[in-house]
Amino acid sequence: MRKSPRAALSAIVFILPAVAAQSAHAQPASAESLILVECVGSDTTNYSPGLRTFSQTVSTSGTDEGHGCTGLGKISGLNSFTASFTGSYTASCISPIQSGSGTEILTWNDNTTSTWDWSSTVATNAAGQLVGTYDGEIVSGRYAGADLNNIDIEPNTNVTACFSAPGLTQTTGTATWTFIGL
């Protein structure tokens, strides 16, 4: 048997004042605040040896940058950061970014840091761009306890370099960084 919407609405009208009265006397569990900060920037990756049409072990190094940081819970004065990274894995021009995990230290414009433990997934969109998605927790430093999502978009603009030595030695793309936490 279905209850009428009027009966359900009557029950809600009856219950809401009681819930509101209890909530008015409840103390917050902690003094933490909502964090929703977004930064835009770039990602540059260097490959050695250069990427080719076949898979090979490559060493990577590069720089992530975030700037123009805005949002609710933004720490005053933290407007930008840089982070360096290195790694080694099997890659090719067809698949230059691999799934994985690691730790990255973001150095803010006031010389404080955030340590980020991340894991990644990779997708290729229809336009031939590589989209890397990186998620994880800030485990120490500024925004500790917040989750950080990073999306890098790298257009494949120099495919002819893949066909001969030295290969594709660098990719650069745009990045969006979103810090979320309570």
mmCIF file of C-alpha atoms in Angstrom:
data_model
loop_
_atom_site.group_PDB
_atom_site.id
_atom_site.type_symbol
_atom_site.label_atom_id
_atom_site.label_comp_id
_atom_site.label_asym_id
_atom_site.label_seq_id
_atom_site.Cartn_x
_atom_site.Cartn_y
_atom_site.Cartn_z
ATOM 1 C CA MET A 1 0.000 0.000 0.000
ATOM 2 C CA ARG A 2 1.372 3.426 -0.986
ATOM 3 C CA LYS A 3 1.199 6.313 1.441
ATOM 4 C CA SER A 4 -0.068 9.559 0.083
ATOM 5 C CA PRO A 5 2.400 12.452 -0.360
ATOM 6 C CA ARG A 6 0.259 14.472 2.063
ATOM 7 C CA ALA A 7 0.791 11.907 4.850
ATOM 8 C CA ALA A 8 4.562 11.898 4.240
ATOM 9 C CA LEU A 9 4.657 15.713 4.244
ATOM 10 C CA SER A 10 2.722 15.795 7.552
ATOM 11 C CA ALA A 11 5.250 13.426 9.124
ATOM 12 C CA ILE A 12 8.174 15.595 7.931
ATOM 13 C CA VAL A 13 6.534 18.775 9.242
ATOM 14 C CA PHE A 14 6.079 17.056 12.609
ATOM 15 C CA ILE A 15 9.638 15.646 12.831
ATOM 16 C CA LEU A 16 11.671 18.651 11.563
ATOM 17 C CA PRO A 17 11.004 20.962 14.550
ATOM 18 C CA ALA A 18 12.157 18.217 16.951
ATOM 19 C CA VAL A 19 15.350 17.612 14.961
ATOM 20 C CA ALA A 20 16.033 21.354 14.736
ATOM 21 C CA ALA A 21 15.625 21.733 18.513
ATOM 22 C CA GLN A 22 18.133 18.904 19.140
ATOM 23 C CA SER A 23 20.600 20.335 16.585
ATOM 24 C CA ALA A 24 20.472 23.778 18.180
ATOM 25 C CA HIS A 25 21.905 22.318 21.400
ATOM 26 C CA ALA A 26 24.469 19.998 19.785
ATOM 27 C CA GLN A 27 28.141 20.971 19.982
ATOM 28 C CA PRO A 28 30.327 20.569 16.911
ATOM 29 C CA ALA A 29 32.588 17.513 16.956
ATOM 30 C CA SER A 30 35.637 19.619 16.095
ATOM 31 C CA ALA A 31 36.683 23.089 15.071
ATOM 32 C CA GLU A 32 37.783 21.953 11.612
ATOM 33 C CA SER A 33 36.605 23.905 8.604
ATOM 34 C CA LEU A 34 35.636 23.027 5.049
ATOM 35 C CA ILE A 35 38.429 23.160 2.483
ATOM 36 C CA LEU A 36 37.631 23.525 -1.186
ATOM 37 C CA VAL A 37 40.624 25.093 -2.914
ATOM 38 C CA GLU A 38 41.385 24.999 -6.635
ATOM 39 C CA CYS A 39 44.636 25.892 -8.366
ATOM 40 C CA VAL A 40 45.376 25.854 -12.094
ATOM 41 C CA GLY A 41 48.780 25.289 -13.599
ATOM 42 C CA SER A 42 50.934 23.049 -15.715
ATOM 43 C CA ASP A 43 52.761 19.736 -15.852
ATOM 44 C CA THR A 44 56.032 19.246 -17.729
ATOM 45 C CA THR A 45 57.572 15.769 -18.048
ATOM 46 C CA ASN A 46 61.004 14.936 -19.461
ATOM 47 C CA TYR A 47 61.736 11.413 -20.800
ATOM 48 C CA SER A 48 65.129 9.736 -21.076
ATOM 49 C CA PRO A 49 65.560 8.037 -23.437
ATOM 50 C CA GLY A 50 62.954 9.825 -25.519
ATOM 51 C CA LEU A 51 59.641 8.060 -26.107
ATOM 52 C CA ARG A 52 59.404 6.022 -29.297
ATOM 53 C CA THR A 53 56.707 3.962 -31.044
ATOM 54 C CA PHE A 54 57.816 0.880 -29.069
ATOM 55 C CA SER A 55 57.762 0.303 -25.293
ATOM 56 C CA GLN A 56 60.974 0.787 -23.341
ATOM 57 C CA THR A 57 62.058 1.632 -19.809
ATOM 58 C CA VAL A 58 62.351 5.405 -19.425
ATOM 59 C CA SER A 59 63.396 7.667 -16.611
ATOM 60 C CA THR A 60 61.179 10.670 -16.077
ATOM 61 C CA SER A 61 61.638 13.966 -14.314
ATOM 62 C CA GLY A 62 59.529 17.035 -14.312
ATOM 63 C CA THR A 63 57.776 19.875 -12.616
ATOM 64 C CA ASP A 64 54.192 20.414 -11.513
ATOM 65 C CA GLU A 65 52.978 23.957 -10.925
ATOM 66 C CA GLY A 66 49.797 25.324 -9.405
ATOM 67 C CA HIS A 67 48.926 28.998 -9.181
ATOM 68 C CA GLY A 68 45.955 31.321 -8.853
ATOM 69 C CA CYS A 69 44.696 29.262 -5.897
ATOM 70 C CA THR A 70 41.231 30.290 -4.741
ATOM 71 C CA GLY A 71 38.374 28.905 -2.728
ATOM 72 C CA LEU A 72 36.724 28.271 0.579
ATOM 73 C CA GLY A 73 39.212 27.384 3.296
ATOM 74 C CA LYS A 74 42.201 28.692 1.334
ATOM 75 C CA ILE A 75 45.040 29.478 3.714
ATOM 76 C CA SER A 76 45.779 33.180 3.447
ATOM 77 C CA GLY A 77 48.921 33.858 1.427
ATOM 78 C CA LEU A 78 49.123 30.378 -0.167
ATOM 79 C CA ASN A 79 48.639 31.331 -3.793
ATOM 80 C CA SER A 80 50.919 28.951 -5.700
ATOM 81 C CA PHE A 81 53.186 25.909 -5.420
ATOM 82 C CA THR A 82 55.751 23.915 -7.365
ATOM 83 C CA ALA A 83 56.711 20.263 -7.096
ATOM 84 C CA SER A 84 59.417 18.203 -8.757
ATOM 85 C CA PHE A 85 59.055 14.520 -9.551
ATOM 86 C CA THR A 86 61.118 11.619 -10.859
ATOM 87 C CA GLY A 87 60.314 8.051 -11.795
ATOM 88 C CA SER A 88 61.102 5.103 -14.005
ATOM 89 C CA TYR A 89 58.664 2.862 -15.858
ATOM 90 C CA THR A 90 57.868 1.260 -19.207
ATOM 91 C CA ALA A 91 56.386 3.750 -21.690
ATOM 92 C CA SER A 92 56.016 4.592 -25.373
ATOM 93 C CA CYS A 93 54.564 7.417 -27.455
ATOM 94 C CA ILE A 94 51.336 5.437 -27.522
ATOM 95 C CA SER A 95 51.258 5.159 -23.732
ATOM 96 C CA PRO A 96 53.542 7.787 -22.125
ATOM 97 C CA ILE A 97 51.712 7.975 -18.784
ATOM 98 C CA GLN A 98 51.248 4.866 -16.652
ATOM 99 C CA SER A 99 49.054 4.070 -13.671
ATOM 100 C CA GLY A 100 50.967 4.031 -10.415
ATOM 101 C CA SER A 101 51.439 5.642 -7.039
ATOM 102 C CA GLY A 102 53.985 7.801 -5.277
ATOM 103 C CA THR A 103 54.663 10.736 -3.010
ATOM 104 C CA GLU A 104 55.141 14.334 -4.063
ATOM 105 C CA ILE A 105 56.104 17.351 -1.970
ATOM 106 C CA LEU A 106 54.370 20.589 -2.953
ATOM 107 C CA THR A 107 56.404 23.681 -1.999
ATOM 108 C CA TRP A 108 54.173 26.700 -1.489
ATOM 109 C CA ASN A 109 55.054 30.301 -2.307
ATOM 110 C CA ASP A 110 55.746 30.925 1.427
ATOM 111 C CA ASN A 111 58.270 27.989 1.476
ATOM 112 C CA THR A 112 55.984 25.706 3.525
ATOM 113 C CA THR A 113 55.157 22.267 2.141
ATOM 114 C CA SER A 114 52.398 19.710 1.691
ATOM 115 C CA THR A 115 53.276 16.014 1.344
ATOM 116 C CA TRP A 116 50.891 14.220 -1.030
ATOM 117 C CA ASP A 117 50.504 10.426 -1.330
ATOM 118 C CA TRP A 118 48.890 9.821 -4.734
ATOM 119 C CA SER A 119 47.749 7.080 -7.049
ATOM 120 C CA SER A 120 46.877 7.493 -10.714
ATOM 121 C CA THR A 121 44.758 6.296 -13.586
ATOM 122 C CA VAL A 122 45.098 7.239 -17.233
ATOM 123 C CA ALA A 123 42.594 7.723 -20.060
ATOM 124 C CA THR A 124 42.890 8.910 -23.651
ATOM 125 C CA ASN A 125 40.133 11.106 -25.013
ATOM 126 C CA ALA A 126 38.846 11.204 -28.578
ATOM 127 C CA ALA A 127 40.942 14.247 -29.508
ATOM 128 C CA GLY A 128 44.155 12.297 -28.913
ATOM 129 C CA GLN A 129 45.008 14.079 -25.693
ATOM 130 C CA LEU A 130 46.346 12.156 -22.725
ATOM 131 C CA VAL A 131 44.453 12.737 -19.507
ATOM 132 C CA GLY A 132 46.166 11.732 -16.268
ATOM 133 C CA THR A 133 44.106 11.701 -13.065
ATOM 134 C CA TYR A 134 45.933 11.615 -9.732
ATOM 135 C CA ASP A 135 44.155 11.294 -6.361
ATOM 136 C CA GLY A 136 45.338 10.992 -2.793
ATOM 137 C CA GLU A 137 45.633 12.483 0.656
ATOM 138 C CA ILE A 138 47.799 15.316 1.904
ATOM 139 C CA VAL A 139 49.543 13.383 4.696
ATOM 140 C CA SER A 140 51.491 16.245 6.277
ATOM 141 C CA GLY A 141 52.057 19.978 6.081
ATOM 142 C CA ARG A 142 49.626 22.551 4.721
ATOM 143 C CA TYR A 143 46.109 21.143 4.156
ATOM 144 C CA ALA A 144 47.045 17.909 5.988
ATOM 145 C CA GLY A 145 44.099 15.494 5.924
ATOM 146 C CA ALA A 146 42.581 16.994 2.771
ATOM 147 C CA ASP A 147 42.191 14.962 -0.408
ATOM 148 C CA LEU A 148 43.916 16.284 -3.503
ATOM 149 C CA ASN A 149 42.749 15.589 -7.049
ATOM 150 C CA ASN A 150 45.024 16.548 -9.942
ATOM 151 C CA ILE A 151 44.026 16.308 -13.597
ATOM 152 C CA ASP A 152 46.733 16.773 -16.240
ATOM 153 C CA ILE A 153 45.881 17.151 -19.922
ATOM 154 C CA GLU A 154 48.781 16.701 -22.309
ATOM 155 C CA PRO A 155 48.148 17.188 -26.027
ATOM 156 C CA ASN A 156 50.084 14.880 -28.304
ATOM 157 C CA THR A 157 51.516 17.619 -30.535
ATOM 158 C CA ASN A 158 54.877 16.205 -31.611
ATOM 159 C CA VAL A 159 54.122 12.676 -32.839
ATOM 160 C CA THR A 160 56.764 12.805 -35.612
ATOM 161 C CA ALA A 161 59.463 12.773 -32.898
ATOM 162 C CA CYS A 162 58.342 9.249 -31.984
ATOM 163 C CA PHE A 163 59.637 7.731 -35.240
ATOM 164 C CA SER A 164 63.374 8.390 -34.855
ATOM 165 C CA ALA A 165 66.038 9.069 -32.219
ATOM 166 C CA PRO A 166 66.143 10.873 -29.883
ATOM 167 C CA GLY A 167 62.351 10.410 -29.687
ATOM 168 C CA LEU A 168 59.808 12.526 -27.812
ATOM 169 C CA THR A 169 61.831 13.926 -24.922
ATOM 170 C CA GLN A 170 59.260 16.241 -23.299
ATOM 171 C CA THR A 171 55.516 16.703 -22.897
ATOM 172 C CA THR A 172 53.783 19.729 -21.405
ATOM 173 C CA GLY A 173 50.156 20.222 -20.519
ATOM 174 C CA THR A 174 47.671 22.008 -18.335
ATOM 175 C CA ALA A 175 46.804 20.960 -14.789
ATOM 176 C CA THR A 176 43.974 21.515 -12.325
ATOM 177 C CA TRP A 177 44.509 20.862 -8.618
ATOM 178 C CA THR A 178 41.541 20.555 -6.238
ATOM 179 C CA PHE A 179 41.976 20.253 -2.446
ATOM 180 C CA ILE A 180 38.875 18.935 -0.652
ATOM 181 C CA GLY A 181 38.506 18.283 3.070
ATOM 182 C CA LEU A 182 36.698 18.938 6.294
#
